Amino acid sequence: MREAEDVRAILRDRGPRPSGPRRFPPGFIWGAGTSAYQVEGAIDEDGRGVSIWDTLCARPGAIANGDTGAVAADQYHRYREDAALMAELRLATYRFSIAWPRIQPDGRGPVNERGLDHYRRVVDALLERGIAPNVTLYHWDLPQALEDAGGWSSRETALRFADYAATVYRALHDRVGWWATLNEPWCSAFLGYATGEHAPGVRDPRRAVAAIHHLNLAHGLAIRAMRPIDAGPRLGIVLNPAPIRTKDGTPPATETLRDGIRIVDGIRNRVWLDPLLEGRYPADIAADVAALGGFPIADGDLATIAAPIDWLGVNYYHDDTLGDLPPGTSAAAGAAIHPGTAGIAWDPPDGPRTDQGWIITPDGLRALLVSIGRDHPGAPPLIVSENGAAYDDPIGPDGRIRDERRTAYLAAHLDSVHRAIEEGADVRGYIAWSLLDNFEWAWGYAMRFGIVHVDYATQRRTPRDSALWLRDVIAANALP
Ligand code: FCB
């Protein structure tokens, strides 16, 4: 297929690679991921409370096609079948998230044991198949009651999160070896409270700025609550840092663009990595957001946020490329959420795109993995915790789904991981996004990210060719 060839061309442009297999280090962890709201369905079962995504889905126009997570991939009922499928694909780990509203329907107070029991069963089903669970405690489905009390703009939510995290940890620490507190807090803060594309669908940059700090604090408080219960499991967080650059990688030619890239990089990357790994906010960004109320830091917060972690999850899809707007024009709306960026805008390079219109920039993953260790010498080992692409290829008459573009995308990014390791990055694993087609947030079911296809009418699962390819890569622990 033409576009798969385009993706492979990107790979070739990066220079020759060894002719033999590119082996990954012994013990390299291979897996696939999902998140609760995206795959579980069963939103009214076993005492689950309402989440902010249920609320946003009910808002007309918020989600493509009016889709909701009510049924999704029905994993709430099909986790055993899915665990068997993972074993067939030779996955060593499954990254999934726990729905806070199933554990505490209102986000605080009494624990709903039926919710915990569900995840006990999921974990047992995985362990029976020899698959190591990697649990994310928060993948965006905040209990609505907490949002009504201020959500992530309120410090109280961080305290409630630490209680919830400790509750789940107490129940599962003996069987789950890998934990992440938050998934992509940049999305929670920025898409949730600034652009409003994600739940709770708010457009108020002041609230987004406060949310940045409260999400960081929630992470640190949770680590501090969990560690004393059991110091054995590996505790971490999943971020989505990305290289922010011009489309051809040349230095920005104007002061406006240079400053804009600094600010976007600051909000996407540095306001998460710096407090987590260095115990401080970047001074330039703290000054930039002062006009939006600033970061509401209390005594001791920065030390809490910098509590040591055992691994850092890196989700990566593409670089963000920026350029100057023509003189006389301005992105006022963009500047409201990124103060100081009115003169610049997204400026994508030519080349193939995924179904979502996302650009394909595999070398960015290499650069990112190398730079985290270089810029933060104390950084823990890294795991690529999400990486993948939306492509909807048809099921052939023979039942096969020849998703060559997805395979090419995965191969190009795995090559980047391999290169990063050769360059000294401490990368311990790779978790493909996603195991299954699922509810892709504001895009609804229109975007298919699964290495396994889901027929939503029957819930039948069909591994795409990319899944079979990944299975062979895992078996060899090497790229062919
Ligand atoms: C990430 C999310 C994940 C999925 C992918 C495509 O930002 O963590 O849930 O939607 O993007």
Coordinates of C-alpha atoms and ligand atoms in Angstrom, one line a residue:
M1 CA 0.0 0.0 0.0
R2 CA 1.2 3.4 -1.0
E3 CA 1.0 5.1 2.4
A4 CA 2.7 2.2 4.2
E5 CA 5.5 2.8 1.7
D6 CA 5.5 6.5 2.7
V7 CA 6.0 5.5 6.4
R8 CA 8.8 3.1 5.5
A9 CA 10.4 5.9 3.5
I10 CA 10.6 8.0 6.6
L11 CA 12.5 5.2 8.2
R12 CA 14.9 4.8 5.4
D13 CA 15.6 8.5 5.3
R14 CA 17.1 8.1 8.8
G15 CA 20.1 6.2 7.4
P16 CA 21.2 2.6 7.2
R17 CA 20.5 0.1 10.0
P18 CA 22.3 -3.1 10.8
S19 CA 21.4 -5.9 8.4
G20 CA 20.7 -8.5 11.1
P21 CA 17.9 -8.4 13.7
R22 CA 17.9 -5.4 16.1
R23 CA 17.8 -7.1 19.5
F24 CA 16.3 -5.5 22.6
P25 CA 18.0 -6.0 26.0
P26 CA 17.2 -9.2 27.8
G27 CA 14.1 -8.8 30.0
F28 CA 12.7 -6.0 27.8
I29 CA 9.0 -5.8 28.7
W30 CA 6.5 -6.0 25.9
G31 CA 2.8 -5.1 26.3
A32 CA -0.3 -3.4 25.1
G33 CA -2.5 -0.9 26.9
T34 CA -6.1 0.4 27.3
S35 CA -7.9 2.6 29.8
A36 CA -11.0 2.1 31.8
Y37 CA -13.4 4.6 30.2
Q38 CA -12.2 3.7 26.7
V39 CA -12.9 -0.1 26.9
E40 CA -14.9 -1.1 29.9
G41 CA -18.5 0.0 29.2
A42 CA -20.8 -1.2 32.1
I43 CA -21.1 2.4 33.3
D44 CA -24.1 1.6 35.5
E45 CA -22.9 -1.7 37.0
D46 CA -21.8 -2.8 40.5
G47 CA -22.3 0.6 42.1
R48 CA -20.1 2.7 39.8
G49 CA -20.6 6.5 40.2
V50 CA -20.7 9.1 37.4
S51 CA -17.5 10.3 35.9
I52 CA -16.7 13.6 34.1
W53 CA -16.6 11.7 30.8
D54 CA -20.2 10.4 31.3
T55 CA -21.2 14.0 31.7
L56 CA -19.2 15.3 28.8
C57 CA -20.6 12.5 26.5
A58 CA -24.1 13.7 27.4
R59 CA -23.3 17.3 26.2
P60 CA -24.6 17.7 22.6
G61 CA -21.8 18.2 20.1
A62 CA -19.0 17.3 22.6
I63 CA -18.2 13.9 21.1
A64 CA -18.1 12.9 17.5
N65 CA -21.3 11.1 16.4
G66 CA -22.7 11.5 19.9
D67 CA -20.7 8.4 21.0
T68 CA -20.3 7.5 24.7
G69 CA -18.4 5.0 26.7
A70 CA -21.6 3.2 27.8
V71 CA -20.7 -0.1 26.1
A72 CA -17.3 0.6 24.5
A73 CA -15.4 -2.7 24.0
D74 CA -17.3 -4.3 26.9
Q75 CA -14.1 -5.3 28.6
Y76 CA -15.9 -5.2 32.0
H77 CA -17.5 -8.5 31.0
R78 CA -14.9 -9.8 28.5
Y79 CA -11.6 -9.4 30.4
R80 CA -11.1 -13.2 30.6
E81 CA -11.4 -13.5 26.8
D82 CA -9.1 -10.5 26.4
A83 CA -6.5 -12.0 28.8
A84 CA -6.5 -15.2 26.6
L85 CA -6.0 -13.0 23.6
M86 CA -3.0 -11.2 25.2
A87 CA -1.4 -14.5 26.0
E88 CA -1.8 -15.6 22.3
L89 CA -0.1 -12.4 21.3
R90 CA 2.7 -13.2 23.9
L91 CA 2.3 -9.9 25.7
A92 CA 4.3 -9.9 29.0
T93 CA 2.3 -7.0 30.4
Y94 CA -1.1 -5.3 30.1
R95 CA -1.4 -1.7 31.0
F96 CA -5.0 -0.7 32.1
S97 CA -6.5 1.8 34.4
I98 CA -8.8 1.6 37.4
A99 CA -12.0 3.7 37.2
W100 CA -12.1 5.9 40.4
P101 CA -15.9 6.1 40.3
R102 CA -16.1 2.3 40.6
I103 CA -14.0 2.5 43.8
Q104 CA -15.5 5.6 45.3
P105 CA -18.6 6.6 43.5
D106 CA -18.4 10.2 44.8
G107 CA -14.6 10.4 44.8
R108 CA -14.5 10.4 48.6
G109 CA -15.7 8.4 51.6
P110 CA -16.8 4.7 51.7
V111 CA -15.2 2.2 49.4
N112 CA -17.4 0.3 47.0
E113 CA -16.1 -3.3 47.5
R114 CA -17.8 -4.5 44.3
G115 CA -15.6 -2.1 42.3
L116 CA -12.5 -3.4 44.0
D117 CA -13.7 -7.0 43.5
H118 CA -14.0 -6.4 39.8
Y119 CA -10.3 -5.4 39.5
R120 CA -9.2 -8.3 41.8
R121 CA -10.8 -10.6 39.2
V122 CA -9.2 -8.8 36.3
V123 CA -5.8 -9.0 37.9
D124 CA -6.2 -12.7 38.7
A125 CA -7.3 -13.4 35.1
L126 CA -4.1 -11.7 33.9
L127 CA -1.8 -13.5 36.4
E128 CA -3.4 -16.9 35.5
R129 CA -2.2 -16.2 31.9
G130 CA 1.3 -15.1 33.0
I131 CA 0.6 -11.5 32.2
A132 CA 2.0 -8.8 34.5
P133 CA -0.6 -6.1 35.3
N134 CA 0.6 -2.5 35.0
V135 CA -2.1 -0.4 36.7
T136 CA -2.8 3.3 36.0
L137 CA -4.8 4.8 38.9
Y138 CA -6.1 7.8 36.9
H139 CA -6.7 7.9 33.2
W140 CA -9.0 10.9 33.1
D141 CA -12.3 9.6 34.6
L142 CA -12.7 11.9 37.6
P143 CA -15.8 11.2 39.8
Q144 CA -18.3 14.0 38.8
A145 CA -18.9 14.9 42.4
L146 CA -15.2 16.0 42.7
E147 CA -15.5 18.1 39.6
D148 CA -18.6 19.7 41.1
A149 CA -16.4 20.7 44.1
G150 CA -13.8 22.3 41.8
G151 CA -12.1 19.3 40.1
W152 CA -8.4 19.6 39.5
S153 CA -8.5 23.4 40.0
S154 CA -9.1 22.5 43.7
R155 CA -6.3 21.3 46.0
E156 CA -8.9 19.1 47.7
T157 CA -9.0 16.8 44.7
A158 CA -5.2 16.0 45.1
L159 CA -5.9 15.0 48.7
R160 CA -8.8 12.8 47.7
F161 CA -6.7 11.2 45.0
A162 CA -4.1 10.1 47.5
D163 CA -6.8 8.4 49.6
Y164 CA -8.2 6.6 46.6
A165 CA -4.7 5.6 45.5
A166 CA -3.9 4.1 48.9
T167 CA -7.2 2.2 48.9
V168 CA -6.6 0.6 45.6
Y169 CA -3.0 -0.1 46.5
R170 CA -3.9 -1.8 49.7
A171 CA -6.2 -4.1 47.8
L172 CA -3.9 -5.0 45.0
H173 CA -0.3 -4.3 46.0
D174 CA 0.4 -8.0 46.6
R175 CA -0.5 -8.9 43.0
V176 CA 0.4 -5.9 40.9
G177 CA 4.1 -5.0 40.5
W178 CA 3.8 -1.9 38.3
W179 CA 1.8 1.2 39.2
A180 CA 1.3 4.6 37.7
T181 CA -0.5 7.4 39.5
L182 CA -1.7 9.6 36.6
N183 CA -1.9 9.3 32.8
E184 CA -0.8 12.3 30.8
P185 CA -1.7 15.0 33.3
W186 CA -1.0 17.6 30.6
C187 CA -4.2 16.4 28.9
S188 CA -6.2 16.6 32.1
A189 CA -5.1 20.2 32.8
F190 CA -4.8 21.6 29.3
L191 CA -7.4 19.7 27.2
G192 CA -9.8 19.5 30.3
Y193 CA -9.7 23.1 31.5
A194 CA -8.1 25.2 28.8
T195 CA -9.2 24.1 25.3
G196 CA -12.2 22.2 26.7
E197 CA -11.9 19.3 24.2
H198 CA -11.8 16.8 27.0
A199 CA -13.8 16.4 30.2
P200 CA -14.8 18.4 32.1
G201 CA -15.0 20.6 28.9
V202 CA -14.0 23.8 30.6
R203 CA -12.3 26.8 28.9
D204 CA -10.7 28.7 31.6
P205 CA -6.9 29.0 31.5
R206 CA -6.7 30.1 35.1
R207 CA -8.2 26.8 36.2
A208 CA -5.8 24.9 33.9
V209 CA -2.8 26.5 35.6
A210 CA -4.1 25.6 39.0
A211 CA -4.8 22.1 37.7
I212 CA -1.2 21.7 36.6
H213 CA 0.0 22.1 40.2
H214 CA -2.8 20.0 41.8
L215 CA -2.2 17.1 39.4
N216 CA 1.5 17.2 40.2
L217 CA 0.7 17.3 43.9
A218 CA -1.8 14.5 43.6
H219 CA 0.9 12.3 42.1
G220 CA 3.4 13.1 44.9
L221 CA 0.8 12.7 47.7
A222 CA -0.2 9.3 46.2
I223 CA 3.4 8.1 46.0
R224 CA 3.9 9.1 49.6
A225 CA 0.7 7.3 50.7
M226 CA 1.4 4.1 48.7
R227 CA 5.1 3.5 49.5
P228 CA 4.8 2.9 53.2
I229 CA 2.1 0.3 52.6
D230 CA 4.5 -1.8 50.5
A231 CA 7.8 -0.7 49.1
G232 CA 8.0 -3.7 46.7
P233 CA 6.0 -2.7 43.7
R234 CA 7.4 -0.2 41.2
L235 CA 5.7 3.1 41.4
G236 CA 5.7 5.8 38.7
I237 CA 3.7 8.2 36.5
V238 CA 2.9 8.3 32.8
L239 CA 3.6 11.6 31.0
N240 CA 3.3 12.6 27.3
P241 CA 6.3 14.8 26.6
A242 CA 7.0 15.7 23.0
P243 CA 9.7 17.5 21.1
I244 CA 8.4 21.0 20.3
R245 CA 10.2 22.4 17.2
T246 CA 10.0 23.9 13.8
K247 CA 8.8 21.6 11.1
D248 CA 12.2 21.1 9.5
G249 CA 14.0 21.1 12.8
T250 CA 15.9 24.3 12.0
P251 CA 16.3 26.9 14.8
P252 CA 13.4 29.3 15.0
A253 CA 14.1 32.3 12.7
T254 CA 12.2 34.9 14.7
E255 CA 12.0 36.0 18.3
T256 CA 8.3 35.3 18.3
L257 CA 8.7 31.7 17.3
R258 CA 11.7 31.1 19.6
D259 CA 9.7 32.4 22.5
G260 CA 6.5 30.6 21.4
I261 CA 8.4 27.3 21.3
R262 CA 9.8 27.9 24.7
I263 CA 6.4 28.5 26.2
V264 CA 4.7 25.5 24.5
D265 CA 7.6 23.3 25.5
G266 CA 7.3 24.7 29.0
I267 CA 3.7 23.8 29.4
R268 CA 3.8 20.5 27.6
N269 CA 7.1 19.2 29.0
R270 CA 8.9 21.2 31.7
V271 CA 6.1 21.9 34.1
W272 CA 5.7 18.1 34.6
L273 CA 9.3 16.8 34.3
D274 CA 11.0 19.6 36.3
P275 CA 8.9 19.3 39.5
L276 CA 8.9 15.6 39.3
L277 CA 12.6 15.1 38.7
E278 CA 14.2 18.3 40.0
G279 CA 11.7 19.5 42.6
R280 CA 11.1 22.9 41.0
Y281 CA 8.9 24.6 38.4
P282 CA 10.7 26.2 35.4
A283 CA 11.1 29.9 36.5
D284 CA 10.3 31.2 33.0
I285 CA 6.9 29.4 32.9
A286 CA 6.1 30.2 36.5
A287 CA 6.5 33.9 35.5
D288 CA 4.5 33.5 32.3
V289 CA 1.5 32.0 34.1
A290 CA 1.6 34.5 37.0
A291 CA -1.0 36.6 35.2
L292 CA -3.3 33.5 35.2
G293 CA -3.1 33.2 39.0
G294 CA 0.2 31.3 39.0
F295 CA 0.9 27.9 40.5
P296 CA -0.8 27.6 43.9
I297 CA 2.2 26.1 45.7
A298 CA 2.0 25.5 49.4
D299 CA 5.0 24.8 51.7
G300 CA 6.4 21.3 51.2
D301 CA 4.5 20.7 47.9
L302 CA 7.6 20.6 45.7
A303 CA 9.4 18.1 47.9
T304 CA 6.2 15.9 47.9
I305 CA 6.0 16.1 44.1
A306 CA 9.7 15.1 43.8
A307 CA 9.2 11.9 45.9
P308 CA 11.4 9.3 44.3
I309 CA 9.8 7.1 41.7
D310 CA 10.8 3.7 40.2
W311 CA 9.8 4.3 36.5
L312 CA 8.6 7.0 34.2
G313 CA 6.1 6.1 31.5
V314 CA 6.5 8.0 28.2
N315 CA 3.5 8.2 25.9
Y316 CA 4.5 9.3 22.4
Y317 CA 2.6 9.8 19.2
H318 CA 4.2 12.7 17.3
D319 CA 6.3 15.8 17.6
D320 CA 4.6 19.2 17.7
T321 CA 5.8 21.5 15.0
L322 CA 5.2 25.3 15.2
G323 CA 5.7 28.2 12.8
D324 CA 5.2 31.9 12.6
L325 CA 1.8 33.2 11.6
P326 CA 1.8 35.6 8.7
P327 CA 2.4 39.2 9.8
G328 CA -0.8 41.0 10.9
T329 CA -2.6 37.7 11.9
S330 CA -2.9 36.3 15.4
A331 CA -4.0 33.2 17.1
A332 CA -5.7 35.0 19.9
A333 CA -7.6 31.8 21.1
G334 CA -4.3 29.9 21.2
A335 CA -2.6 32.7 23.1
A336 CA -5.3 32.7 25.8
I337 CA -4.3 29.1 26.7
H338 CA -0.6 29.5 26.0
P339 CA 0.0 33.1 27.1
G340 CA 2.5 34.8 24.8
T341 CA 2.0 32.6 21.7
A342 CA -0.4 34.8 19.6
G343 CA 2.1 35.0 16.8
I344 CA 2.6 31.3 16.2
A345 CA 0.6 28.3 15.2
W346 CA 0.8 24.6 14.5
D347 CA 2.8 24.2 11.3
P348 CA 2.8 20.5 10.2
P349 CA 5.4 19.1 7.8
D350 CA 4.4 17.5 4.5
G351 CA 4.2 13.7 4.6
P352 CA 1.9 10.9 5.6
R353 CA -0.7 11.3 8.4
T354 CA -2.7 8.9 10.4
D355 CA -6.5 8.8 10.2
Q356 CA -6.5 11.4 13.0
G357 CA -4.4 13.8 10.9
W358 CA -1.5 13.2 13.2
I359 CA 1.9 13.6 11.6
I360 CA 4.4 10.8 11.7
T361 CA 7.8 11.7 13.3
P362 CA 9.4 8.6 14.6
D363 CA 12.8 10.2 15.3
G364 CA 11.1 12.3 17.9
L365 CA 10.7 9.3 20.1
R366 CA 14.4 8.6 19.9
A367 CA 15.3 12.2 20.7
L368 CA 12.8 12.4 23.6
L369 CA 14.0 9.2 25.3
V370 CA 17.6 10.2 25.0
S371 CA 16.9 13.8 26.2
I372 CA 15.1 12.8 29.3
G373 CA 18.1 10.9 30.7
R374 CA 20.5 13.6 29.5
D375 CA 18.5 16.6 30.9
H376 CA 17.6 14.8 34.1
P377 CA 20.5 12.6 35.3
G378 CA 18.4 11.4 38.3
A379 CA 15.6 10.2 36.1
P380 CA 14.3 6.6 36.7
P381 CA 14.2 3.9 34.0
L382 CA 11.8 4.7 31.2
I383 CA 9.0 2.6 29.7
V384 CA 7.3 3.7 26.4
S385 CA 3.9 3.3 27.9
E386 CA 1.8 4.3 24.8
N387 CA 2.6 4.5 21.1
G388 CA 0.5 3.6 18.1
A389 CA -1.7 4.9 15.3
A390 CA -5.3 5.2 14.2
Y391 CA -5.9 3.4 10.9
D392 CA -9.1 1.8 9.8
D393 CA -8.3 -0.9 7.2
P394 CA -11.0 -3.3 6.0
I395 CA -11.4 -6.9 7.0
G396 CA -10.4 -8.9 3.9
P397 CA -12.6 -11.7 2.5
D398 CA -10.2 -14.1 4.1
G399 CA -10.8 -12.5 7.5
R400 CA -7.4 -10.9 7.7
I401 CA -6.8 -7.2 8.3
R402 CA -3.8 -6.0 6.5
D403 CA -3.0 -2.9 8.5
E404 CA 0.4 -2.3 6.9
R405 CA 0.5 1.3 7.8
R406 CA 0.1 0.5 11.5
T407 CA 2.9 -2.1 11.3
A408 CA 5.1 0.4 9.5
Y409 CA 4.4 3.0 12.2
L410 CA 5.1 0.6 15.0
A411 CA 8.3 -0.7 13.3
A412 CA 9.6 2.9 12.8
H413 CA 9.0 3.8 16.4
L414 CA 10.4 0.6 17.7
D415 CA 13.5 1.3 15.6
S416 CA 13.6 4.6 17.4
V417 CA 13.4 2.9 20.8
H418 CA 16.3 0.6 19.7
R419 CA 18.4 3.6 18.6
A420 CA 17.7 5.4 21.9
I421 CA 18.9 2.4 23.9
E422 CA 22.0 2.3 21.7
E423 CA 22.6 6.0 22.5
G424 CA 22.4 5.2 26.2
A425 CA 18.7 5.8 27.1
D426 CA 17.5 3.5 29.9
V427 CA 14.4 2.1 28.3
R428 CA 13.0 -1.0 29.8
G429 CA 9.8 -1.7 27.9
Y430 CA 7.4 -0.9 25.1
I431 CA 3.6 -0.9 25.5
A432 CA 1.6 -0.5 22.3
W433 CA -1.5 1.6 22.2
S434 CA -3.9 0.0 22.0
L435 CA -4.7 -3.6 22.6
L436 CA -8.2 -3.0 21.3
D437 CA -10.1 -0.5 19.2
N438 CA -11.9 1.7 21.8
F439 CA -13.6 5.0 22.7
E440 CA -11.1 7.6 21.5
W441 CA -12.3 10.5 23.7
A442 CA -13.7 13.4 21.7
W443 CA -13.3 11.4 18.5
G444 CA -15.6 8.6 19.8
Y445 CA -15.4 5.3 18.0
A446 CA -14.3 7.0 14.7
M447 CA -10.6 6.4 15.4
R448 CA -9.4 2.8 15.6
F449 CA -6.1 2.4 17.5
G450 CA -6.3 -1.3 18.2
I451 CA -3.7 -3.9 17.2
V452 CA -6.9 -5.9 17.6
H453 CA -10.0 -4.9 15.7
V454 CA -13.3 -4.8 17.6
D455 CA -16.6 -5.3 15.8
Y456 CA -18.8 -3.1 18.0
A457 CA -22.0 -4.9 16.9
T458 CA -20.8 -8.3 18.1
Q459 CA -17.8 -7.4 20.3
R460 CA -15.9 -9.9 18.2
R461 CA -12.1 -9.4 18.5
T462 CA -9.9 -9.9 15.4
P463 CA -6.1 -9.5 15.7
R464 CA -4.9 -7.3 12.9
D465 CA -1.7 -8.2 11.0
S466 CA 0.1 -5.6 13.1
A467 CA -0.7 -7.7 16.2
L468 CA 0.7 -10.9 14.6
W469 CA 3.8 -8.9 13.6
L470 CA 4.2 -7.6 17.1
R471 CA 3.8 -11.1 18.5
D472 CA 6.7 -12.3 16.4
V473 CA 8.8 -9.3 17.4
I474 CA 8.1 -10.1 21.0
A475 CA 9.0 -13.8 20.5
A476 CA 12.3 -12.8 19.0
N477 CA 12.8 -9.8 21.4
A478 CA 14.1 -8.2 18.2
L479 CA 13.0 -6.2 15.2
P480 CA 13.4 -8.3 12.0
Ligands
FCB1 C1 -3.3 9.3 24.6 C2 -4.2 8.8 25.7 C3 -4.9 7.5 25.3 C4 -5.3 7.4 23.8 C5 -4.2 7.9 22.9 C6 -4.5 7.8 21.5 O1 -3.2 10.7 24.8 O2 -3.5 8.6 26.9 O3 -6.0 7.3 26.1 O4 -6.4 8.2 23.6 O5 -3.8 9.2 23.3

